[in-house]
mmCIF file of C-alpha atoms in Angstrom:
data_model
loop_
_atom_site.group_PDB
_atom_site.id
_atom_site.type_symbol
_atom_site.label_atom_id
_atom_site.label_comp_id
_atom_site.label_asym_id
_atom_site.label_seq_id
_atom_site.Cartn_x
_atom_site.Cartn_y
_atom_site.Cartn_z
ATOM 1 C CA MET A 1302 2.498 21.925 -9.304
ATOM 2 C CA ASN A 1303 4.979 19.420 -8.475
ATOM 3 C CA SER A 1304 5.093 15.812 -8.650
ATOM 4 C CA TYR A 1305 5.997 13.290 -5.463
ATOM 5 C CA PHE A 1306 6.543 9.603 -4.776
ATOM 6 C CA VAL A 1307 4.321 8.440 -2.231
ATOM 7 C CA ASP A 1308 3.602 4.980 -0.007
ATOM 8 C CA LEU A 1309 1.076 5.221 2.260
ATOM 9 C CA HIS A 1310 1.118 2.124 3.641
ATOM 10 C CA VAL A 1311 4.260 1.041 6.235
ATOM 11 C CA HIS A 1312 4.452 -1.096 9.315
ATOM 12 C CA ILE A 1313 6.649 -0.736 12.445
ATOM 13 C CA GLY A 1314 7.615 -3.614 13.543
ATOM 14 C CA ARG A 1315 9.391 -2.923 16.923
ATOM 15 C CA THR A 1316 10.111 0.534 19.025
ATOM 16 C CA GLU A 1317 13.845 0.976 19.380
ATOM 17 C CA LYS A 1318 13.384 -0.093 23.077
ATOM 18 C CA GLY A 1319 12.212 -3.550 21.612
ATOM 19 C CA ALA A 1320 8.331 -3.666 22.334
ATOM 20 C CA PRO A 1321 6.141 -5.283 19.459
ATOM 21 C CA VAL A 1322 3.913 -3.167 17.438
ATOM 22 C CA LYS A 1323 3.152 -5.303 14.244
ATOM 23 C CA ILE A 1324 4.218 -8.851 15.126
ATOM 24 C CA SER A 1325 5.167 -10.103 11.578
ATOM 25 C CA GLY A 1326 6.886 -6.944 10.962
ATOM 26 C CA SER A 1327 10.855 -6.728 11.173
ATOM 27 C CA ARG A 1328 12.573 -5.537 14.422
ATOM 28 C CA ASP A 1329 14.301 -2.705 12.010
ATOM 29 C CA LEU A 1330 11.377 -1.459 11.105
ATOM 30 C CA THR A 1331 11.004 1.758 13.467
ATOM 31 C CA PHE A 1332 9.899 5.183 13.141
ATOM 32 C CA TYR A 1333 13.077 6.742 12.615
ATOM 33 C CA ASN A 1334 14.402 3.810 10.428
ATOM 34 C CA ILE A 1335 11.544 4.025 8.013
ATOM 35 C CA ALA A 1336 11.721 7.535 7.642
ATOM 36 C CA LYS A 1337 15.464 7.219 6.972
ATOM 37 C CA GLU A 1338 14.981 4.448 4.235
ATOM 38 C CA ALA A 1339 12.614 6.496 2.782
ATOM 39 C CA SER A 1340 14.464 9.515 2.391
ATOM 40 C CA ASP A 1341 17.962 8.467 1.813
ATOM 41 C CA ARG A 1342 17.839 5.200 -0.251
ATOM 42 C CA LYS A 1343 14.166 4.775 -1.797
ATOM 43 C CA GLY A 1344 13.758 8.533 -2.597
ATOM 44 C CA ILE A 1345 9.924 8.086 -1.391
ATOM 45 C CA GLU A 1346 9.187 11.842 -0.415
ATOM 46 C CA VAL A 1347 5.755 10.745 1.437
ATOM 47 C CA ILE A 1348 5.566 7.906 3.538
ATOM 48 C CA GLY A 1349 2.442 6.551 5.383
ATOM 49 C CA ILE A 1350 3.524 5.033 8.746
ATOM 50 C CA ILE A 1351 0.412 3.331 9.597
ATOM 51 C CA ASP A 1352 1.053 1.994 13.182
ATOM 52 C CA CYS A 1353 1.354 5.570 14.712
ATOM 53 C CA GLN A 1354 -1.682 5.507 17.259
ATOM 54 C CA SER A 1355 1.250 3.011 19.119
ATOM 55 C CA PRO A 1356 1.672 5.272 22.520
ATOM 56 C CA GLY A 1357 5.198 3.849 22.382
ATOM 57 C CA VAL A 1358 5.611 4.906 18.916
ATOM 58 C CA GLN A 1359 4.523 8.296 20.070
ATOM 59 C CA GLU A 1360 6.931 8.612 22.772
ATOM 60 C CA GLU A 1361 9.681 7.957 19.844
ATOM 61 C CA ILE A 1362 8.392 10.858 17.546
ATOM 62 C CA THR A 1363 8.037 13.095 20.467
ATOM 63 C CA ALA A 1364 11.950 12.647 21.431
ATOM 64 C CA TYR A 1365 12.954 13.189 17.458
ATOM 65 C CA LEU A 1366 10.590 16.462 17.217
ATOM 66 C CA ASP A 1367 12.036 17.671 20.931
ATOM 67 C CA LYS A 1368 16.136 17.217 19.510
ATOM 68 C CA GLY A 1369 15.168 19.019 16.104
ATOM 69 C CA ASP A 1370 15.748 15.928 14.194
ATOM 70 C CA MET A 1371 12.294 15.892 12.774
ATOM 71 C CA GLU A 1372 9.765 18.641 12.616
ATOM 72 C CA GLU A 1373 6.118 18.770 12.472
ATOM 73 C CA GLN A 1374 5.053 21.070 8.851
ATOM 74 C CA LYS A 1375 2.444 23.721 8.815
ATOM 75 C CA GLY A 1376 0.340 21.941 6.358
ATOM 76 C CA GLY A 1377 0.045 18.481 8.481
ATOM 77 C CA GLY A 1378 2.873 15.727 8.485
ATOM 78 C CA ILE A 1379 6.319 15.070 10.007
ATOM 79 C CA ARG A 1380 9.492 16.218 8.016
ATOM 80 C CA TYR A 1381 12.695 13.931 7.950
ATOM 81 C CA ASP A 1382 15.367 15.089 5.495
ATOM 82 C CA ARG A 1383 13.768 14.950 2.039
ATOM 83 C CA THR A 1384 10.773 12.829 3.173
ATOM 84 C CA ILE A 1385 7.304 13.826 4.843
ATOM 85 C CA VAL A 1386 5.994 11.491 7.110
ATOM 86 C CA MET A 1387 2.042 10.940 7.161
ATOM 87 C CA LEU A 1388 0.850 9.666 10.845
ATOM 88 C CA GLY A 1389 -1.699 6.758 10.107
ATOM 89 C CA SER A 1390 -3.214 3.888 12.036
ATOM 90 C CA GLU A 1391 -4.440 0.408 10.427
ATOM 91 C CA ILE A 1392 -7.600 -0.680 12.154
ATOM 92 C CA GLU A 1393 -9.511 -3.607 11.782
ATOM 93 C CA VAL A 1394 -13.442 -3.624 12.169
ATOM 94 C CA LYS A 1395 -16.394 -6.020 12.133
ATOM 95 C CA ASP A 1396 -20.145 -4.994 11.545
ATOM 96 C CA GLU A 1397 -22.607 -7.358 12.690
ATOM 97 C CA GLY A 1398 -22.958 -10.023 9.572
ATOM 98 C CA MET A 1399 -19.760 -9.264 8.150
ATOM 99 C CA GLY A 1400 -16.390 -10.537 7.912
ATOM 100 C CA PRO A 1401 -13.459 -8.417 9.162
ATOM 101 C CA ALA A 1402 -11.884 -5.419 7.462
ATOM 102 C CA HIS A 1403 -8.896 -3.205 7.546
ATOM 103 C CA LEU A 1404 -9.211 0.600 7.500
ATOM 104 C CA LEU A 1405 -6.314 3.114 7.044
ATOM 105 C CA ALA A 1406 -7.105 6.376 9.345
ATOM 106 C CA TYR A 1407 -4.302 9.266 8.741
ATOM 107 C CA MET A 1408 -4.197 12.241 11.161
ATOM 108 C CA PRO A 1409 -2.343 15.724 10.313
ATOM 109 C CA THR A 1410 -0.340 16.206 13.842
ATOM 110 C CA LEU A 1411 0.970 14.426 16.594
ATOM 111 C CA ASP A 1412 -1.588 16.043 18.915
ATOM 112 C CA SER A 1413 -4.258 14.683 16.929
ATOM 113 C CA MET A 1414 -2.878 11.249 16.762
ATOM 114 C CA ARG A 1415 -2.545 11.179 20.604
ATOM 115 C CA ALA A 1416 -6.282 11.799 20.992
ATOM 116 C CA PHE A 1417 -7.375 9.718 18.537
ATOM 117 C CA THR A 1418 -5.659 7.271 20.500
ATOM 118 C CA GLU A 1419 -7.051 7.658 23.577
ATOM 119 C CA TRP A 1420 -10.502 7.726 22.090
ATOM 120 C CA MET A 1421 -9.788 4.008 20.654
ATOM 121 C CA ARG A 1422 -8.184 3.011 23.936
ATOM 122 C CA PRO A 1423 -11.417 1.808 25.610
ATOM 123 C CA TYR A 1424 -12.583 0.106 22.482
ATOM 124 C CA MET A 1425 -9.390 -1.826 21.453
ATOM 125 C CA LYS A 1426 -7.565 -4.705 23.772
ATOM 126 C CA ASN A 1427 -4.209 -3.496 23.100
ATOM 127 C CA VAL A 1428 -3.791 -0.038 21.676
ATOM 128 C CA GLN A 1429 -0.106 -0.381 21.426
ATOM 129 C CA LEU A 1430 -0.239 -3.156 18.407
ATOM 130 C CA SER A 1431 -0.858 -2.739 14.787
ATOM 131 C CA SER A 1432 -4.208 -3.432 13.015
ATOM 132 C CA GLN A 1433 -6.082 -4.370 16.231
ATOM 133 C CA ARG A 1434 -9.802 -5.072 16.274
ATOM 134 C CA LEU A 1435 -11.923 -1.749 17.230
ATOM 135 C CA TYR A 1436 -15.000 -2.914 18.843
ATOM 136 C CA VAL A 1437 -16.979 -0.038 17.255
ATOM 137 C CA PRO A 1438 -19.259 0.256 14.174
ATOM 138 C CA ALA A 1439 -17.256 0.741 11.062
ATOM 139 C CA ARG A 1440 -19.352 4.606 10.400
ATOM 140 C CA HIS A 1441 -18.598 5.332 14.072
ATOM 141 C CA LEU A 1442 -14.583 5.095 13.370
ATOM 142 C CA GLN A 1443 -15.307 7.071 10.127
ATOM 143 C CA ASP A 1444 -17.444 9.745 12.063
ATOM 144 C CA GLU A 1445 -14.390 10.097 14.719
ATOM 145 C CA VAL A 1446 -11.204 10.296 11.985
ATOM 146 C CA VAL A 1447 -13.185 12.717 9.813
ATOM 147 C CA GLY A 1448 -14.496 14.636 12.656
ATOM 148 C CA ARG A 1449 -10.986 15.209 13.964
ATOM 149 C CA GLY A 1450 -9.533 16.012 10.833
ATOM 150 C CA GLY A 1451 -8.478 13.262 9.400
ATOM 151 C CA PHE A 1452 -9.004 10.946 6.473
ATOM 152 C CA LEU A 1453 -10.061 7.368 5.778
ATOM 153 C CA ILE A 1454 -9.383 4.835 3.317
ATOM 154 C CA PRO A 1455 -9.852 1.526 3.304
ATOM 155 C CA ALA A 1456 -7.015 -1.000 2.925
ATOM 156 C CA HIS A 1457 -6.104 -3.530 0.270
ATOM 157 C CA ILE A 1458 -9.868 -3.552 -0.860
ATOM 158 C CA PHE A 1459 -10.091 -6.995 -2.751
ATOM 159 C CA THR A 1460 -7.738 -9.315 -0.579
ATOM 160 C CA PRO A 1461 -9.285 -12.478 0.947
ATOM 161 C CA TYR A 1462 -8.057 -11.790 4.176
ATOM 162 C CA LYS A 1463 -9.657 -8.914 6.270
ATOM 163 C CA SER A 1464 -10.930 -6.131 3.519
ATOM 164 C CA VAL A 1465 -14.101 -4.735 2.629
ATOM 165 C CA TYR A 1466 -14.522 -6.301 -0.277
ATOM 166 C CA GLY A 1467 -12.734 -9.958 0.136
ATOM 167 C CA SER A 1468 -14.103 -10.583 3.385
ATOM 168 C CA ALA A 1469 -16.801 -8.060 4.827
ATOM 169 C CA THR A 1470 -19.412 -6.986 2.033
ATOM 170 C CA THR A 1471 -20.562 -6.637 -1.621
ATOM 171 C CA ARG A 1472 -20.740 -2.736 -1.143
ATOM 172 C CA LEU A 1473 -19.172 0.003 0.620
ATOM 173 C CA ALA A 1474 -22.319 1.595 1.492
ATOM 174 C CA ASN A 1475 -23.222 -1.421 3.435
ATOM 175 C CA MET A 1476 -20.583 -0.539 6.093
ATOM 176 C CA LEU A 1477 -18.911 3.304 5.443
ATOM 177 C CA ASP A 1478 -20.413 6.254 4.380
ATOM 178 C CA PRO A 1479 -19.306 6.347 0.732
ATOM 179 C CA ASP A 1480 -19.323 10.304 0.713
ATOM 180 C CA ARG A 1481 -16.861 10.642 3.036
ATOM 181 C CA LEU A 1482 -13.804 8.214 2.077
ATOM 182 C CA ALA A 1483 -10.655 9.919 0.352
ATOM 183 C CA ALA A 1484 -9.552 7.092 -1.550
ATOM 184 C CA VAL A 1485 -9.520 3.239 -1.901
ATOM 185 C CA GLU A 1486 -6.348 1.209 -1.924
ATOM 186 C CA LEU A 1487 -6.164 -1.117 -4.150
ATOM 187 C CA GLY A 1488 -3.701 -3.671 -2.515
ATOM 188 C CA LEU A 1489 -0.917 -5.874 -4.439
ATOM 189 C CA SER A 1490 -3.546 -8.377 -6.034
ATOM 190 C CA ALA A 1491 -5.294 -5.932 -7.552
ATOM 191 C CA ASP A 1492 -5.067 -3.256 -10.071
ATOM 192 C CA THR A 1493 -7.345 -0.236 -11.981
ATOM 193 C CA GLU A 1494 -8.767 -2.529 -14.910
ATOM 194 C CA MET A 1495 -9.812 -5.203 -12.002
ATOM 195 C CA ALA A 1496 -11.373 -2.648 -9.836
ATOM 196 C CA SER A 1497 -13.100 -0.713 -12.734
ATOM 197 C CA CYS A 1498 -15.575 -3.527 -13.207
ATOM 198 C CA LEU A 1499 -17.294 -2.186 -9.969
ATOM 199 C CA SER A 1500 -18.992 1.090 -11.005
ATOM 200 C CA GLU A 1501 -18.995 2.314 -7.495
ATOM 201 C CA LEU A 1502 -15.120 2.795 -7.370
ATOM 202 C CA ASP A 1503 -15.242 4.912 -10.097
ATOM 203 C CA ARG A 1504 -15.834 8.360 -8.104
ATOM 204 C CA TYR A 1505 -12.774 7.546 -5.710
ATOM 205 C CA SER A 1506 -8.882 8.077 -6.358
ATOM 206 C CA PHE A 1507 -6.990 4.697 -6.534
ATOM 207 C CA VAL A 1508 -3.730 4.098 -4.403
ATOM 208 C CA THR A 1509 -1.257 1.322 -4.447
ATOM 209 C CA ASN A 1510 1.005 0.963 -1.484
ATOM 210 C CA SER A 1511 3.729 -1.429 -0.361
ATOM 211 C CA ASP A 1512 2.137 -2.500 2.741
ATOM 212 C CA ALA A 1513 5.531 -3.077 3.890
ATOM 213 C CA HIS A 1514 6.680 -5.627 6.870
ATOM 214 C CA SER A 1515 10.325 -5.005 6.335
ATOM 215 C CA LEU A 1516 12.592 -2.012 5.173
ATOM 216 C CA GLY A 1517 13.595 -3.681 1.950
ATOM 217 C CA LYS A 1518 9.868 -3.944 0.647
ATOM 218 C CA ILE A 1519 9.220 -0.077 1.261
ATOM 219 C CA GLY A 1520 7.949 0.996 -2.406
ATOM 220 C CA ARG A 1521 7.630 -2.317 -3.523
ATOM 221 C CA GLU A 1522 4.400 -0.501 -4.625
ATOM 222 C CA TYR A 1523 3.634 3.621 -4.942
ATOM 223 C CA ASN A 1524 1.827 6.300 -6.497
ATOM 224 C CA ARG A 1525 2.840 9.936 -8.048
ATOM 225 C CA ILE A 1526 0.961 12.512 -6.595
ATOM 226 C CA ASP A 1527 0.807 16.118 -7.920
ATOM 227 C CA MET A 1528 0.628 18.573 -5.086
ATOM 228 C CA LEU A 1529 1.975 22.254 -4.484
ATOM 229 C CA GLU A 1530 4.070 20.696 -1.540
ATOM 230 C CA PRO A 1531 4.001 17.379 0.432
ATOM 231 C CA SER A 1532 2.248 18.186 3.431
ATOM 232 C CA PHE A 1533 -1.277 16.375 5.086
ATOM 233 C CA GLU A 1534 -3.524 19.188 3.565
ATOM 234 C CA GLU A 1535 -2.110 19.081 0.143
ATOM 235 C CA LEU A 1536 -2.247 15.130 0.221
ATOM 236 C CA ARG A 1537 -5.897 15.204 1.407
ATOM 237 C CA LEU A 1538 -7.007 17.452 -1.486
ATOM 238 C CA ALA A 1539 -5.008 15.832 -4.205
ATOM 239 C CA LEU A 1540 -7.001 12.309 -3.165
ATOM 240 C CA VAL A 1541 -10.437 14.064 -3.854
ATOM 241 C CA ARG A 1542 -8.830 15.746 -6.955
ATOM 242 C CA GLU A 1543 -9.356 19.261 -5.755
ATOM 243 C CA GLY A 1544 -7.496 22.533 -7.673
ATOM 244 C CA GLY A 1545 -5.440 20.378 -10.319
ATOM 245 C CA ARG A 1546 -4.213 18.172 -7.704
ATOM 246 C CA GLN A 1547 -4.331 14.562 -8.507
ATOM 247 C CA VAL A 1548 -2.940 11.080 -8.246
ATOM 248 C CA SER A 1549 -1.270 10.788 -11.696
ATOM 249 C CA ALA A 1550 0.339 7.362 -11.752
ATOM 250 C CA ASN A 1551 0.079 4.403 -9.784
ATOM 251 C CA TYR A 1552 3.106 1.503 -9.442
ATOM 252 C CA GLY A 1553 2.769 -1.641 -8.875
ATOM 253 C CA LEU A 1554 3.605 -5.327 -9.106
ATOM 254 C CA ASN A 1555 1.445 -7.198 -11.973
ATOM 255 C CA PRO A 1556 -1.456 -8.557 -9.788
ATOM 256 C CA ARG A 1557 -1.465 -11.604 -12.010
ATOM 257 C CA LEU A 1558 1.968 -12.631 -10.512
ATOM 258 C CA GLY A 1559 0.631 -12.593 -6.796
ATOM 259 C CA LYS A 1560 -0.170 -15.510 -4.682
ATOM 260 C CA TYR A 1561 -4.109 -14.139 -4.175
ATOM 261 C CA HIS A 1562 -4.863 -13.422 -7.752
ATOM 262 C CA ARG A 1563 -6.906 -16.902 -8.382
ATOM 263 C CA THR A 1564 -8.938 -19.003 -5.963
ATOM 264 C CA TYR A 1565 -6.823 -21.692 -4.593
ATOM 265 C CA CYS A 1566 -7.651 -25.007 -2.525
ATOM 266 C CA GLY A 1567 -4.761 -25.375 0.185
ATOM 267 C CA VAL A 1568 -5.186 -29.218 0.222
ATOM 268 C CA CYS A 1569 -4.415 -30.424 -3.344
ATOM 269 C CA GLU A 1570 -2.785 -26.911 -4.535
ATOM 270 C CA SER A 1571 -5.096 -26.578 -7.335
ATOM 271 C CA VAL A 1572 -5.580 -23.154 -9.063
ATOM 272 C CA LEU A 1573 -9.375 -22.867 -9.267
ATOM 273 C CA ASP A 1574 -11.802 -20.780 -11.372
ATOM 274 C CA GLU A 1575 -14.620 -19.268 -9.417
ATOM 275 C CA ARG A 1576 -16.981 -21.823 -11.795
ATOM 276 C CA GLU A 1577 -14.923 -24.792 -10.098
ATOM 277 C CA VAL A 1578 -16.166 -24.111 -6.602
ATOM 278 C CA ALA A 1579 -19.200 -25.412 -5.503
ATOM 279 C CA SER A 1580 -20.694 -24.989 -1.734
ATOM 280 C CA GLU A 1581 -17.464 -23.469 -0.895
ATOM 281 C CA ARG A 1582 -15.426 -26.862 -1.560
ATOM 282 C CA CYS A 1583 -12.696 -27.918 -4.090
ATOM 283 C CA LEU A 1584 -14.434 -29.891 -6.811
ATOM 284 C CA TYR A 1585 -10.934 -31.759 -7.148
ATOM 285 C CA CYS A 1586 -10.533 -33.099 -3.480
ATOM 286 C CA GLY A 1587 -13.749 -31.531 -1.861
ATOM 287 C CA SER A 1588 -11.703 -29.543 0.687
ATOM 288 C CA GLY A 1589 -13.307 -26.704 2.121
ATOM 289 C CA LYS A 1590 -9.879 -25.031 2.642
ATOM 290 C CA ILE A 1591 -10.672 -22.402 -0.356
ATOM 291 C CA VAL A 1592 -8.635 -19.137 -0.328
ATOM 292 C CA ARG A 1593 -10.856 -16.868 -2.717
ATOM 293 C CA GLY A 1594 -8.800 -15.297 -5.346
ATOM 294 C CA VAL A 1595 -9.339 -11.697 -5.872
ATOM 295 C CA MET A 1596 -10.011 -11.471 -9.816
ATOM 296 C CA ASP A 1597 -12.709 -14.364 -8.840
ATOM 297 C CA ARG A 1598 -13.847 -12.323 -5.884
ATOM 298 C CA ILE A 1599 -14.098 -9.316 -7.981
ATOM 299 C CA GLN A 1600 -15.724 -10.931 -10.790
ATOM 300 C CA SER A 1601 -18.456 -12.348 -8.003
ATOM 301 C CA ILE A 1602 -19.609 -8.923 -7.083
ATOM 302 C CA ALA A 1603 -19.024 -6.797 -10.149
ATOM 303 C CA ASP A 1604 -21.715 -4.934 -11.852
ATOM 304 C CA ARG A 1605 -20.015 -4.712 -15.155
ATOM 305 C CA THR A 1606 -18.491 -7.479 -17.505
ATOM 306 C CA GLU A 1607 -15.922 -5.271 -18.658
ATOM 307 C CA PRO A 1608 -13.729 -2.638 -16.810
ATOM 308 C CA ASN A 1609 -14.779 1.015 -17.800
ATOM 309 C CA ILE A 1610 -11.868 2.946 -16.382
ATOM 310 C CA ALA A 1611 -12.979 6.565 -15.280
ATOM 311 C CA ALA A 1612 -10.896 9.330 -16.907
ATOM 312 C CA HIS A 1613 -9.731 10.756 -13.718
ATOM 313 C CA HIS A 1614 -7.847 7.638 -13.105
ATOM 314 C CA PRO A 1615 -4.294 7.356 -14.094
ATOM 315 C CA PRO A 1616 -2.251 5.008 -15.833
ATOM 316 C CA TYR A 1617 -1.508 2.109 -13.731
ATOM 317 C CA ARG A 1618 2.267 0.999 -14.548
ATOM 318 C CA PHE A 1619 3.518 -2.398 -13.533
ATOM 319 C CA GLN A 1620 6.845 -1.949 -11.817
ATOM 320 C CA VAL A 1621 9.350 -4.419 -10.894
ATOM 321 C CA PRO A 1622 11.224 -3.869 -7.483
ATOM 322 C CA LEU A 1623 14.871 -3.568 -8.189
ATOM 323 C CA GLU A 1624 15.296 -6.471 -5.897
ATOM 324 C CA PHE A 1625 13.923 -8.810 -8.624
ATOM 325 C CA ILE A 1626 15.793 -8.044 -11.328
ATOM 326 C CA PRO A 1627 18.447 -10.669 -12.270
ATOM 327 C CA GLY A 1628 22.030 -10.190 -11.781
ATOM 328 C CA LEU A 1629 21.799 -7.031 -9.678
ATOM 329 C CA GLY A 1630 22.992 -8.153 -6.057
ATOM 330 C CA LYS A 1631 23.532 -6.046 -3.013
ATOM 331 C CA LYS A 1632 26.955 -5.156 -3.999
ATOM 332 C CA LYS A 1633 26.039 -3.740 -7.698
ATOM 333 C CA LEU A 1634 22.976 -1.847 -6.290
ATOM 334 C CA ALA A 1635 24.894 -0.211 -3.366
ATOM 335 C CA ARG A 1636 27.098 1.080 -6.188
ATOM 336 C CA LEU A 1637 24.009 2.168 -8.138
ATOM 337 C CA LEU A 1638 22.845 3.853 -5.141
ATOM 338 C CA GLU A 1639 26.400 5.454 -4.240
ATOM 339 C CA LEU A 1640 26.058 6.972 -8.051
ATOM 340 C CA PHE A 1641 22.514 8.049 -8.455
ATOM 341 C CA GLY A 1642 21.225 8.515 -5.119
ATOM 342 C CA THR A 1643 17.988 6.794 -4.407
ATOM 343 C CA GLU A 1644 15.945 3.647 -5.939
ATOM 344 C CA MET A 1645 13.330 5.822 -7.337
ATOM 345 C CA ASN A 1646 16.377 7.705 -9.502
ATOM 346 C CA ILE A 1647 17.318 4.564 -10.613
ATOM 347 C CA LEU A 1648 13.881 3.264 -11.834
ATOM 348 C CA HIS A 1649 12.796 6.446 -13.099
ATOM 349 C CA ARG A 1650 15.103 9.423 -13.868
ATOM 350 C CA VAL A 1651 18.862 8.013 -14.755
ATOM 351 C CA GLY A 1652 19.804 7.644 -18.462
ATOM 352 C CA GLU A 1653 20.059 4.648 -20.446
ATOM 353 C CA ASP A 1654 23.657 5.166 -21.245
ATOM 354 C CA GLU A 1655 24.493 6.112 -17.429
ATOM 355 C CA LEU A 1656 23.015 2.874 -16.607
ATOM 356 C CA ARG A 1657 24.578 0.856 -19.099
ATOM 357 C CA GLN A 1658 28.177 2.523 -18.263
ATOM 358 C CA ALA A 1659 27.355 1.788 -14.391
ATOM 359 C CA ALA A 1660 25.916 -1.368 -14.491
ATOM 360 C CA GLY A 1661 26.523 -2.901 -17.915
ATOM 361 C CA ASP A 1662 24.177 -3.523 -21.078
ATOM 362 C CA GLU A 1663 22.172 -6.939 -19.278
ATOM 363 C CA ILE A 1664 21.064 -5.169 -16.015
ATOM 364 C CA ALA A 1665 20.467 -1.650 -18.063
ATOM 365 C CA GLY A 1666 18.367 -3.559 -20.444
ATOM 366 C CA TYR A 1667 15.983 -5.150 -17.610
ATOM 367 C CA LEU A 1668 15.877 -1.689 -15.987
ATOM 368 C CA MET A 1669 14.798 -0.071 -19.396
ATOM 369 C CA GLN A 1670 12.327 -2.764 -19.832
ATOM 370 C CA ALA A 1671 11.008 -2.393 -16.337
ATOM 371 C CA ARG A 1672 10.295 1.074 -17.155
ATOM 372 C CA ALA A 1673 8.525 0.519 -20.071
ATOM 373 C CA GLY A 1674 6.717 -2.502 -18.424
ATOM 374 C CA THR A 1675 7.813 -5.079 -20.670
ATOM 375 C CA LEU A 1676 10.035 -7.548 -18.933
ATOM 376 C CA ALA A 1677 9.332 -11.077 -19.568
ATOM 377 C CA LEU A 1678 8.157 -12.632 -16.229
ATOM 378 C CA GLN A 1679 7.518 -16.197 -14.578
ATOM 379 C CA VAL A 1680 4.004 -16.117 -13.368
ATOM 380 C CA GLY A 1681 3.608 -17.021 -9.345
ATOM 381 C CA GLY A 1682 1.195 -19.271 -7.657
ATOM 382 C CA GLY A 1683 0.694 -21.700 -5.091
ATOM 383 C CA GLY A 1684 1.720 -19.002 -2.338
ATOM 384 C CA LYS A 1685 4.774 -17.860 -4.173
ATOM 385 C CA TYR A 1686 5.075 -14.816 -6.416
ATOM 386 C CA GLY A 1687 6.294 -14.607 -9.941
ATOM 387 C CA LYS A 1688 10.357 -13.520 -11.191
ATOM 388 C CA VAL A 1689 11.840 -11.898 -13.734
ATOM 389 C CA SER A 1690 12.657 -14.683 -16.355
ATOM 390 C CA ARG A 1691 15.896 -14.574 -18.348
ATOM 391 C CA GLY A 1692 14.026 -16.776 -21.155
ATOM 392 C CA ASN A 1693 11.577 -16.060 -23.398
ATOM 393 C CA ASP A 1694 8.615 -16.401 -21.205
ATOM 394 C CA THR A 1695 4.989 -14.611 -21.520
ATOM 395 C CA PHE A 1696 5.045 -10.783 -21.313
ATOM 396 C CA PHE A 1697 2.592 -8.584 -19.296
ATOM 397 C CA SER A 1698 2.712 -4.926 -20.172
#
């Protein structure tokens, strides 16, 4: 069995002709640029591009396949150099009586993704754009995805905007068939310990992904997955833990640094405990502009008072992206990439002595602490992420 670094949630901002796909995404987030960034700079061996239902994107994929710059793999997925691209689509659903939720659908081949697009077209206002509302029940979408040889993963399941638990419902079975989900995506604001307060999630593999809206954010959260080879079919088997295949590690930011970790009042800017919110209003100023925090939402719907982590759930390792390392500017990072190849090599594989020779004692020290999960961090809040501290702040590990 081999291990691969995997990020399954990256957006396309524009097509190469300039047509918008993900409105909030960077213009240089094209299909080709994402594949190249993952292969050449990041060292992500499997990348999920989740706007491949867009006809404009499909035209570009076809052109690269025809030129021989990319090729479809026998087991599913498209190879570019050292990286396999998984073709995905992020879709918004809203069942009756529920809020909206985002689901990630993955297809094995370009032909199956094209057919999926044509099925969605009558039920979607603009199939060219990312994360659009599909006007069918969630289970109907699930039937189509699984029936076409794909698999479905609920996206960022706890975030307050457009997620299964954060805005739609309190239990998966209220909107989806629990027996036909490949995995669940924790999202930037949750980790394994938090998710393990809900017993119904014990059965699923957890994945954590970047949800990147720019090239630099690719791989800010990712997984190590054990498979025979990097292909769609092997990934599908790994997510359901078949034949020794598995998600063997999750890497992500400490969710306690996230801007959605605790409930927050947008008017008086108070961070609120769940118990301090009455009738959906802030007890300090009375405003109804409350953003429900992930931790507070989990506490309100959990059926456990303490997490019980399933044996098959791997370690969740708090990972600090290279852009957060103090003193590691663009020139020095470019030098490290020239020496060591990819960001994954720098974060995981290069020896401490080599790092000290190339980057100096201070930066090498930060990198080794990042591997161990012992970096000092200043906690974020009020819509701002935390950062690595040079001082003696609180440690999270």
